[in-house]
CSV table of C-alpha atoms and ligand atoms in Angstrom, one decimal:
chain,number,residue,atom,x,y,z
O,269,MET,CA,0.0,0.0,0.0
O,270,ALA,CA,1.2,3.5,-0.7
O,271,GLY,CA,1.6,6.1,2.1
O,272,ALA,CA,-1.3,6.6,4.5
O,273,VAL,CA,-4.3,8.8,3.7
O,274,GLY,CA,-4.8,11.1,6.6
O,275,VAL,CA,-8.3,11.5,8.1
O,276,ALA,CA,-9.4,14.3,10.5
O,277,ILE,CA,-12.6,14.3,12.5
O,278,ALA,CA,-14.1,17.7,13.4
O,279,GLY,CA,-16.6,17.4,16.3
O,280,CYS,CA,-15.8,14.8,18.8
O,281,GLY,CA,-19.3,14.0,20.2
O,282,VAL,CA,-21.0,10.7,20.1
O,283,VAL,CA,-20.7,10.1,16.4
O,284,GLY,CA,-17.2,11.6,16.0
O,285,SER,CA,-15.8,9.5,18.9
O,286,GLY,CA,-17.6,6.4,17.4
O,287,VAL,CA,-15.8,7.1,14.0
O,288,ALA,CA,-12.5,7.4,15.9
O,289,GLN,CA,-13.1,4.1,17.7
O,290,MET,CA,-14.0,2.3,14.6
O,291,LEU,CA,-11.1,3.7,12.5
O,292,THR,CA,-8.7,2.6,15.2
O,293,LYS,CA,-10.1,-0.8,16.0
O,294,ASN,CA,-10.7,-1.9,12.4
O,295,ARG,CA,-7.9,0.1,10.6
O,296,GLY,CA,-6.5,-3.0,8.9
O,297,GLY,CA,-9.8,-4.1,7.3
O,298,ILE,CA,-10.8,-0.5,6.4
O,299,SER,CA,-7.4,0.1,4.8
O,300,ARG,CA,-7.6,-3.1,2.8
O,301,ALA,CA,-11.1,-2.2,1.6
O,302,ALA,CA,-9.9,1.3,0.6
O,303,GLY,CA,-6.8,0.1,-1.1
O,304,ARG,CA,-4.6,2.5,0.9
O,305,ASP,CA,-3.6,2.7,4.5
O,306,VAL,CA,-6.1,5.0,6.2
O,307,ALA,CA,-4.8,6.8,9.3
O,308,LEU,CA,-6.8,8.9,11.7
O,309,LYS,CA,-4.4,11.9,12.2
O,310,TYR,CA,-6.4,14.7,13.9
O,311,MET,CA,-9.4,15.2,16.0
O,312,VAL,CA,-10.7,18.8,16.1
O,313,ASP,CA,-12.6,20.1,19.1
O,314,LEU,CA,-12.6,23.0,21.5
O,315,ARG,CA,-13.1,20.6,24.4
O,316,LYS,CA,-10.5,18.4,25.9
O,317,VAL,CA,-11.7,15.0,24.8
O,318,GLU,CA,-10.0,11.6,24.8
O,319,VAL,CA,-8.4,10.6,21.6
O,320,PRO,CA,-6.8,7.4,20.5
O,321,GLU,CA,-3.0,7.0,20.8
O,322,GLY,CA,-1.0,8.7,18.1
O,323,VAL,CA,-3.9,11.1,17.2
O,324,ALA,CA,-3.4,14.8,17.6
O,325,LEU,CA,-6.2,16.7,19.4
O,326,THR,CA,-6.4,20.3,18.2
O,327,SER,CA,-8.7,23.3,18.1
O,328,ASP,CA,-6.8,24.7,15.2
O,329,PHE,CA,-8.7,23.8,12.1
O,330,GLU,CA,-6.4,25.7,9.8
O,331,ARG,CA,-3.4,23.6,10.9
O,332,VAL,CA,-5.4,20.5,9.9
O,333,LEU,CA,-6.2,21.8,6.5
O,334,GLU,CA,-2.6,22.9,5.9
O,335,ASP,CA,-1.4,19.3,6.4
O,336,GLY,CA,-1.3,17.9,2.9
O,337,ASP,CA,-1.7,14.3,4.2
O,338,VAL,CA,-5.3,15.0,5.3
O,339,ARG,CA,-7.4,14.1,2.3
O,340,VAL,CA,-10.6,13.3,4.2
O,341,LEU,CA,-12.5,15.4,6.8
O,342,VAL,CA,-15.3,13.7,8.8
O,343,GLU,CA,-17.6,16.5,9.9
O,344,THR,CA,-19.6,15.4,13.0
O,345,ILE,CA,-20.0,18.9,14.5
O,346,GLY,CA,-23.7,19.1,13.7
O,347,GLY,CA,-25.9,22.1,13.0
O,348,THR,CA,-25.5,24.6,10.2
O,349,GLY,CA,-23.0,27.2,11.6
O,350,VAL,CA,-19.4,26.1,12.3
O,351,ALA,CA,-20.1,22.9,10.4
O,352,TYR,CA,-21.0,24.8,7.3
O,353,ASP,CA,-17.9,26.9,7.5
O,354,CYS,CA,-15.5,24.0,8.1
O,355,THR,CA,-17.1,22.0,5.3
O,356,ARG,CA,-16.7,24.9,2.8
O,357,ARG,CA,-13.1,25.5,3.7
O,358,ALA,CA,-12.2,21.8,3.4
O,359,LEU,CA,-13.9,21.4,0.0
O,360,GLU,CA,-12.3,24.5,-1.3
O,361,LYS,CA,-8.9,22.9,-0.6
O,362,GLY,CA,-10.0,19.7,-2.4
O,363,VAL,CA,-10.4,17.7,0.8
O,364,SER,CA,-13.3,15.3,0.7
O,365,VAL,CA,-15.9,15.8,3.4
O,366,ILE,CA,-18.0,12.9,5.0
O,367,THR,CA,-20.8,13.8,7.3
O,368,SER,CA,-23.8,12.5,9.3
O,369,ASN,CA,-25.1,16.1,9.6
O,370,LYS,CA,-28.6,15.9,8.0
O,371,ALA,CA,-29.5,19.4,9.0
O,372,LEU,CA,-26.5,20.8,7.0
O,373,VAL,CA,-27.1,18.5,4.1
O,374,ALA,CA,-30.7,19.5,3.8
O,375,ALA,CA,-30.0,23.3,4.2
O,376,HIS,CA,-26.8,23.6,2.1
O,377,GLY,CA,-26.2,20.2,0.5
O,378,ASP,CA,-27.1,21.5,-3.1
O,379,GLU,CA,-24.4,24.1,-2.8
O,380,LEU,CA,-21.9,21.9,-1.0
O,381,LYS,CA,-22.2,19.2,-3.6
O,382,ARG,CA,-21.5,21.7,-6.3
O,383,LEU,CA,-18.5,23.1,-4.5
O,384,ALA,CA,-17.2,19.6,-4.0
O,385,ALA,CA,-17.5,18.8,-7.7
O,386,GLU,CA,-15.8,22.1,-8.6
O,387,HIS,CA,-12.8,21.0,-6.5
O,388,GLY,CA,-12.8,17.4,-7.4
O,389,ALA,CA,-13.6,16.3,-3.9
O,390,TRP,CA,-16.4,14.2,-2.4
O,391,TYR,CA,-19.3,15.4,-0.2
O,392,LEU,CA,-20.8,12.2,1.1
O,393,TYR,CA,-23.5,11.7,3.7
O,394,GLU,CA,-24.7,8.1,3.9
O,395,ALA,CA,-24.8,8.4,7.7
O,396,ALA,CA,-27.4,11.3,7.4
O,397,VAL,CA,-30.2,8.9,6.5
O,398,CYS,CA,-31.1,5.6,8.3
O,399,GLY,CA,-28.0,5.6,10.4
O,400,GLY,CA,-26.1,2.4,9.9
O,401,VAL,CA,-28.4,1.1,7.1
O,402,PRO,CA,-26.8,1.6,3.7
O,403,VAL,CA,-29.4,3.3,1.6
O,404,LEU,CA,-27.9,6.2,-0.4
O,405,ARG,CA,-25.1,4.2,-2.0
O,406,PRO,CA,-27.4,1.3,-3.1
O,407,LEU,CA,-29.8,3.9,-4.5
O,408,ASN,CA,-27.0,5.8,-6.3
O,409,THR,CA,-25.3,2.7,-7.7
O,410,CYS,CA,-26.8,-0.8,-7.4
O,411,LEU,CA,-30.4,0.4,-8.1
O,412,ALA,CA,-29.5,3.5,-10.2
O,413,GLY,CA,-30.6,1.8,-13.4
O,414,ASN,CA,-34.2,1.7,-12.2
O,415,ARG,CA,-36.7,4.4,-12.5
O,416,VAL,CA,-37.9,4.7,-8.9
O,417,SER,CA,-41.6,5.4,-8.6
O,418,GLN,CA,-42.0,5.8,-4.9
O,419,LEU,CA,-40.4,5.2,-1.5
O,420,SER,CA,-41.9,4.9,2.0
O,421,GLY,CA,-39.9,4.6,5.2
O,422,ILE,CA,-39.4,4.8,8.9
O,423,VAL,CA,-36.4,7.1,9.0
O,424,ASN,CA,-36.5,8.4,12.5
O,425,GLY,CA,-35.5,5.9,15.2
O,426,SER,CA,-36.5,7.9,18.3
O,427,THR,CA,-40.1,8.3,17.3
O,428,ASN,CA,-40.3,4.7,16.3
O,429,TYR,CA,-39.0,3.9,19.8
O,430,LEU,CA,-41.7,6.1,21.3
O,431,LEU,CA,-44.4,4.5,19.3
O,432,THR,CA,-43.2,1.0,20.1
O,433,ARG,CA,-43.2,1.7,23.8
O,434,MET,CA,-46.7,3.2,23.6
O,435,GLU,CA,-48.0,0.3,21.6
O,436,LEU,CA,-46.4,-2.6,23.5
O,437,SER,CA,-46.2,-1.2,27.0
O,438,GLY,CA,-49.3,1.1,26.9
O,439,LEU,CA,-47.2,4.1,28.0
O,440,GLY,CA,-48.6,7.5,27.4
O,441,PHE,CA,-46.7,9.9,25.1
O,442,PRO,CA,-45.2,12.0,27.9
O,443,GLU,CA,-44.0,8.9,29.8
O,444,ALA,CA,-42.5,7.4,26.6
O,445,LEU,CA,-40.8,10.7,25.8
O,446,GLY,CA,-39.3,10.9,29.2
O,447,GLU,CA,-37.9,7.4,28.8
O,448,ALA,CA,-36.4,8.1,25.4
O,449,LYS,CA,-34.8,11.3,26.7
O,450,ALA,CA,-33.2,9.4,29.6
O,451,LEU,CA,-31.8,6.9,27.2
O,452,GLY,CA,-30.3,9.7,25.1
O,453,TYR,CA,-32.3,8.8,22.0
O,454,LEU,CA,-33.7,12.3,21.2
O,455,GLU,CA,-32.1,15.2,19.2
O,456,ALA,CA,-30.9,18.2,21.2
O,457,ASP,CA,-34.2,19.8,20.3
O,458,PRO,CA,-36.7,16.9,20.7
O,459,ALA,CA,-39.1,18.8,18.4
O,460,ASP,CA,-36.8,17.7,15.5
O,461,ASP,CA,-37.9,14.2,16.3
O,462,VAL,CA,-41.4,14.4,17.5
O,463,GLU,CA,-42.6,17.1,15.1
O,464,GLY,CA,-41.2,15.2,12.2
O,465,TYR,CA,-38.5,17.8,11.1
O,466,ASP,CA,-35.7,15.2,11.2
O,467,ALA,CA,-37.7,12.8,9.1
O,468,ARG,CA,-38.5,15.6,6.6
O,469,ARG,CA,-34.9,16.4,6.1
O,470,LYS,CA,-34.1,12.7,5.5
O,471,LEU,CA,-36.9,12.5,3.0
O,472,ALA,CA,-35.5,15.4,1.1
O,473,ILE,CA,-32.1,13.6,1.0
O,474,LEU,CA,-33.7,10.4,-0.2
O,475,THR,CA,-35.7,12.1,-2.9
O,476,ASN,CA,-32.6,14.0,-4.1
O,477,ALA,CA,-31.0,10.5,-4.6
O,478,VAL,CA,-33.9,8.9,-6.4
O,479,PHE,CA,-35.7,11.8,-8.2
O,480,GLY,CA,-32.9,14.4,-8.4
O,481,SER,CA,-35.0,16.9,-6.4
O,482,ARG,CA,-33.5,19.8,-4.6
O,483,LEU,CA,-32.2,19.1,-1.0
O,484,LYS,CA,-33.4,22.4,0.2
O,485,ASP,CA,-37.0,21.7,-0.8
O,486,ASP,CA,-37.4,19.9,2.5
O,487,GLY,CA,-39.3,22.8,3.9
O,488,LEU,CA,-42.1,22.3,1.3
O,489,ILE,CA,-42.9,18.8,2.5
O,490,PRO,CA,-46.1,18.7,4.6
O,491,THR,CA,-45.1,17.4,7.9
O,492,GLU,CA,-47.1,16.1,10.9
O,493,GLY,CA,-45.1,14.4,13.7
O,494,ILE,CA,-46.3,12.1,16.5
O,495,ALA,CA,-46.8,14.7,19.3
O,496,ARG,CA,-50.6,14.8,18.9
O,497,LEU,CA,-51.0,11.0,19.0
O,498,THR,CA,-52.2,9.2,22.1
O,499,GLU,CA,-51.9,5.6,23.1
O,500,ARG,CA,-55.6,5.3,22.2
O,501,ASP,CA,-54.8,5.9,18.6
O,502,LEU,CA,-52.5,2.9,18.7
O,503,VAL,CA,-55.3,0.7,20.2
O,504,CYS,CA,-57.6,1.7,17.3
O,505,ALA,CA,-54.8,1.0,14.8
O,506,ARG,CA,-54.4,-2.5,16.2
O,507,ALA,CA,-58.2,-3.0,16.0
O,508,LEU,CA,-57.9,-2.2,12.3
O,509,HIS,CA,-55.1,-4.7,11.9
O,510,GLY,CA,-52.3,-2.3,11.6
O,511,ALA,CA,-49.6,-0.4,13.5
O,512,VAL,CA,-49.0,3.4,13.7
O,513,LYS,CA,-45.6,4.5,12.3
O,514,LEU,CA,-44.2,7.9,11.4
O,515,ILE,CA,-43.8,7.4,7.7
O,516,ALA,CA,-41.8,9.5,5.2
O,517,HIS,CA,-43.3,9.0,1.8
O,518,ALA,CA,-42.5,10.3,-1.7
O,519,GLU,CA,-43.7,9.4,-5.2
O,520,ARG,CA,-43.6,10.8,-8.7
O,521,ALA,CA,-46.3,13.3,-9.6
O,522,GLY,CA,-46.3,14.0,-13.3
O,523,GLU,CA,-43.0,15.7,-14.1
O,524,GLY,CA,-42.5,16.5,-10.4
O,525,TRP,CA,-42.7,14.7,-7.2
O,526,THR,CA,-44.9,14.8,-4.1
O,527,GLY,CA,-44.5,13.5,-0.5
O,528,TRP,CA,-45.2,13.9,3.1
O,529,VAL,CA,-44.2,13.0,6.6
O,530,HIS,CA,-47.3,11.8,8.6
O,531,PRO,CA,-48.4,9.3,11.2
O,532,THR,CA,-49.5,6.3,9.2
O,533,LEU,CA,-51.6,3.2,9.8
O,534,VAL,CA,-49.3,0.6,8.3
O,535,MET,CA,-51.4,-2.5,7.7
O,536,GLU,CA,-50.3,-5.9,8.9
O,537,GLY,CA,-48.5,-7.7,6.0
O,538,ASN,CA,-46.5,-4.6,5.1
O,539,MET,CA,-42.9,-5.2,6.4
O,540,LEU,CA,-42.8,-1.6,7.8
O,541,ALA,CA,-45.5,-2.6,10.3
O,542,SER,CA,-43.2,-4.9,12.2
O,543,VAL,CA,-40.2,-2.5,12.5
O,544,ARG,CA,-39.7,-1.9,16.3
O,545,GLY,CA,-37.7,0.3,18.6
O,546,VAL,CA,-34.9,2.5,17.2
O,547,PHE,CA,-34.8,0.5,14.0
O,548,ASN,CA,-35.4,2.2,10.6
O,549,ALA,CA,-36.7,0.7,7.4
O,550,LEU,CA,-37.1,1.9,3.9
O,551,THR,CA,-39.0,0.4,1.0
O,552,VAL,CA,-38.1,1.7,-2.5
O,553,THR,CA,-40.0,0.7,-5.7
O,554,GLY,CA,-38.0,0.5,-8.9
O,555,ASP,CA,-39.5,-0.2,-12.3
O,556,CYS,CA,-37.3,-3.3,-12.9
O,557,VAL,CA,-36.3,-4.5,-9.4
O,558,GLY,CA,-39.8,-4.0,-7.8
O,559,ASP,CA,-39.9,-3.4,-4.1
O,560,VAL,CA,-36.6,-3.5,-2.1
O,561,THR,CA,-36.7,-3.0,1.7
O,562,PHE,CA,-33.7,-1.9,3.8
O,563,HIS,CA,-33.8,-2.5,7.5
O,564,GLY,CA,-31.4,-1.9,10.5
O,565,ARG,CA,-30.2,0.4,13.2
O,566,GLY,CA,-31.1,4.0,12.3
O,567,ALA,CA,-29.3,5.7,15.1
O,568,GLY,CA,-26.5,5.2,17.7
O,569,LYS,CA,-22.8,5.8,18.0
O,570,LEU,CA,-21.3,2.8,16.2
O,571,PRO,CA,-24.1,2.1,13.6
O,572,THR,CA,-23.8,5.8,12.5
O,573,ALA,CA,-20.0,5.5,12.5
O,574,SER,CA,-20.3,2.4,10.3
O,575,ALA,CA,-22.0,4.5,7.6
O,576,VAL,CA,-19.4,7.3,7.9
O,577,ILE,CA,-16.6,4.8,7.5
O,578,GLY,CA,-18.3,3.3,4.4
O,579,ASP,CA,-18.1,6.8,2.8
O,580,VAL,CA,-14.4,7.3,4.0
O,581,ILE,CA,-13.6,4.0,2.2
O,582,GLU,CA,-15.4,5.2,-1.0
O,583,ALA,CA,-13.5,8.5,-1.0
O,584,VAL,CA,-10.1,6.9,-0.4
O,585,ARG,CA,-10.7,4.1,-2.9
O,586,SER,CA,-11.3,6.7,-5.6
O,587,GLY,CA,-8.0,8.4,-4.8
O,588,CYS,CA,-10.1,11.1,-3.0
O,589,THR,CA,-11.0,12.5,-6.5
O,590,ALA,CA,-14.6,12.6,-7.3
O,591,ALA,CA,-15.9,12.3,-10.8
O,592,SER,CA,-18.7,14.8,-11.3
O,593,ILE,CA,-21.6,12.7,-12.4
O,594,GLU,CA,-25.0,14.3,-12.9
O,595,ARG,CA,-27.5,11.5,-12.8
O,596,PHE,CA,-30.6,13.5,-13.6
O,597,ASP,CA,-31.3,15.7,-16.6
O,598,SER,CA,-33.6,18.1,-14.8
O,599,VAL,CA,-34.7,19.1,-11.3
O,600,PRO,CA,-38.3,18.0,-10.6
O,601,ALA,CA,-40.5,20.5,-8.7
O,602,PHE,CA,-42.4,19.6,-5.6
O,603,VAL,CA,-46.1,19.2,-6.2
O,604,SER,CA,-48.5,19.7,-3.2
O,605,PRO,CA,-50.2,16.4,-2.2
O,606,ASP,CA,-53.4,18.2,-1.1
O,607,GLU,CA,-55.4,16.8,-4.0
O,608,LYS,CA,-53.9,13.3,-3.8
O,609,PRO,CA,-56.6,10.7,-2.8
O,610,VAL,CA,-55.5,8.8,0.3
O,611,ALA,CA,-57.3,6.4,2.6
O,612,LEU,CA,-57.5,7.7,6.1
O,613,ALA,CA,-58.1,6.1,9.5
O,614,VAL,CA,-59.6,8.1,12.4
O,615,ARG,CA,-60.2,7.4,16.1
O,616,ILE,CA,-63.5,8.7,17.3
O,617,GLU,CA,-64.4,8.6,21.0
O,618,GLY,CA,-67.9,7.2,21.2
O,619,ALA,CA,-70.2,6.6,18.2
O,620,LEU,CA,-69.7,7.9,14.7
O,621,PRO,CA,-70.7,11.6,14.3
O,622,GLU,CA,-72.5,13.1,11.4
O,623,GLY,CA,-70.3,14.9,8.9
O,624,LEU,CA,-67.6,12.3,8.8
O,625,PRO,CA,-66.4,11.5,5.2
O,626,PRO,CA,-67.8,8.1,4.0
O,627,ALA,CA,-66.3,5.1,5.8
O,628,LEU,CA,-65.2,1.8,4.3
O,629,ARG,CA,-65.5,0.0,7.7
O,630,SER,CA,-65.4,0.7,11.4
O,631,VAL,CA,-64.6,-1.3,14.5
O,632,GLN,CA,-65.7,-0.7,18.1
O,633,VAL,CA,-62.9,-0.9,20.7
O,634,ASP,CA,-62.7,0.3,24.4
O,635,GLY,CA,-65.5,2.8,23.9
O,636,MET,CA,-64.0,4.2,20.7
O,637,THR,CA,-64.8,3.7,17.0
O,638,ALA,CA,-61.8,3.0,14.8
O,639,VAL,CA,-62.9,4.1,11.3
O,640,LEU,CA,-61.3,3.5,7.9
O,641,LEU,CA,-62.4,6.2,5.5
O,642,LYS,CA,-62.9,5.7,1.8
O,643,PRO,CA,-60.1,7.4,-0.2
O,644,ILE,CA,-60.5,11.2,-0.2
O,645,ALA,CA,-58.4,14.1,-1.3
O,646,ARG,CA,-55.7,14.4,1.4
O,647,ALA,CA,-56.4,18.1,2.4
O,648,GLU,CA,-60.2,17.7,2.2
O,649,GLY,CA,-60.1,14.6,4.5
O,650,MET,CA,-57.9,16.3,7.0
O,651,LYS,CA,-60.0,19.5,6.9
O,652,ARG,CA,-63.3,17.6,7.5
O,653,VAL,CA,-61.9,15.8,10.5
O,654,ALA,CA,-60.5,19.0,11.9
O,655,ALA,CA,-63.9,20.7,11.5
O,656,LEU,CA,-65.5,17.9,13.5
O,657,ARG,CA,-63.0,18.4,16.3
O,658,GLU,CA,-63.7,22.1,16.4
O,659,LYS,CA,-67.4,21.2,16.9
O,660,GLY,CA,-66.4,19.2,19.9
O,661,VAL,CA,-66.2,15.7,18.4
O,662,ARG,CA,-63.4,13.8,20.2
O,663,ALA,CA,-61.5,12.6,17.2
O,664,GLY,CA,-57.8,11.7,16.9
O,665,ILE,CA,-55.7,13.1,14.1
O,666,PRO,CA,-56.3,11.2,10.9
O,667,LEU,CA,-53.7,8.6,10.0
O,668,ILE,CA,-52.8,8.0,6.4
O,669,VAL,CA,-53.2,4.3,5.5
O,670,LEU,CA,-50.4,2.3,3.9
O,671,GLN,CA,-51.3,-1.1,2.7
P,292,HSE,N1,-32.8,11.5,16.1
P,292,HSE,C1,-32.4,10.7,15.0
P,292,HSE,C2,-33.3,9.5,14.9
P,292,HSE,C3,-31.0,10.3,15.1
P,292,HSE,O1,-33.9,9.2,15.9
P,292,HSE,O2,-33.4,8.9,13.9
P,292,HSE,C4,-30.4,9.6,13.9
P,292,HSE,O3,-30.5,10.5,12.7
């Protein structure tokens, strides 16, 4: 093997220290896979953190960039401030940047990918979606010959953990939230998880990979999290033979694409219904391959580090020089899903009220009526249930049904 390729890690929190641990422990195998010796040379942090033997801890980012041995920067700082600045400076020097920072990818990824291409470097972010489950590389390579029509997935592990605890242990939302917080599963701002913003960013990253849509269009995606669900919604879901999951969904719509993040009644028989705890899963439909489902740990120190290391290997194997490949001939626009007919499921406390859109079937359970509505334009269905709630009907928020 030729001389070692130097790696620097900026941001030595949970994921950064996991990457350091893995690079040190599995250096031989990682180097063989990359075709070059891969050496962790610097860890950059303002704090005094523990670093593996032989690795320099520094707060001087400039010194790191001036070291010509450093060809790969792992950015695990998080957020869109310092992380953005460090990423730009590295890419401008032709240093490839690997990140798990989904907020930065969604906010500035379009621009950072362009910058990377201009400087012959990589900007890779497999770890930003589904943690340790490889999804972006398979979509960008193995499945890239397919025309993908749609994808649906559980892409936020913390909310799946909350829903699993509520479903299997009957915990209320606040209790389950407290437990997840104590276990360190939540984002710094738990609203990112429970209001669905994290899932929305990941959906934008996925649709960029399969449709060529803009990363920064994440803000256009209608998003409802799980904060307004109760354990009684989950009881109704089970009575209808399904499970409640926070699903990120996207599909083609004419020349554009549409999608949403929404609590969903996933019917038994769909593999996503049985995904439990912090696990993630994603089903992608290609025109030739049909349905492909990915499943595994969506969060956590070493699963996320595993995805980062996969990108490091990819960058080093290519000689840290990225070929600028544009896979899509145009950028599809986001189309509102308001008019899209969807089946909805609703929990009604007590008997069925007047004014509910037509139902396909309903089931009585624990003093509630679990109702499956006939397909209706998404916005209209939501509006009519909201109007009933305003009139005092005790109805849950509608769940979108996924067969
Ligand atoms: N809060 C995120 C999740 C972390 O639960 O999926 C991994 O992106």
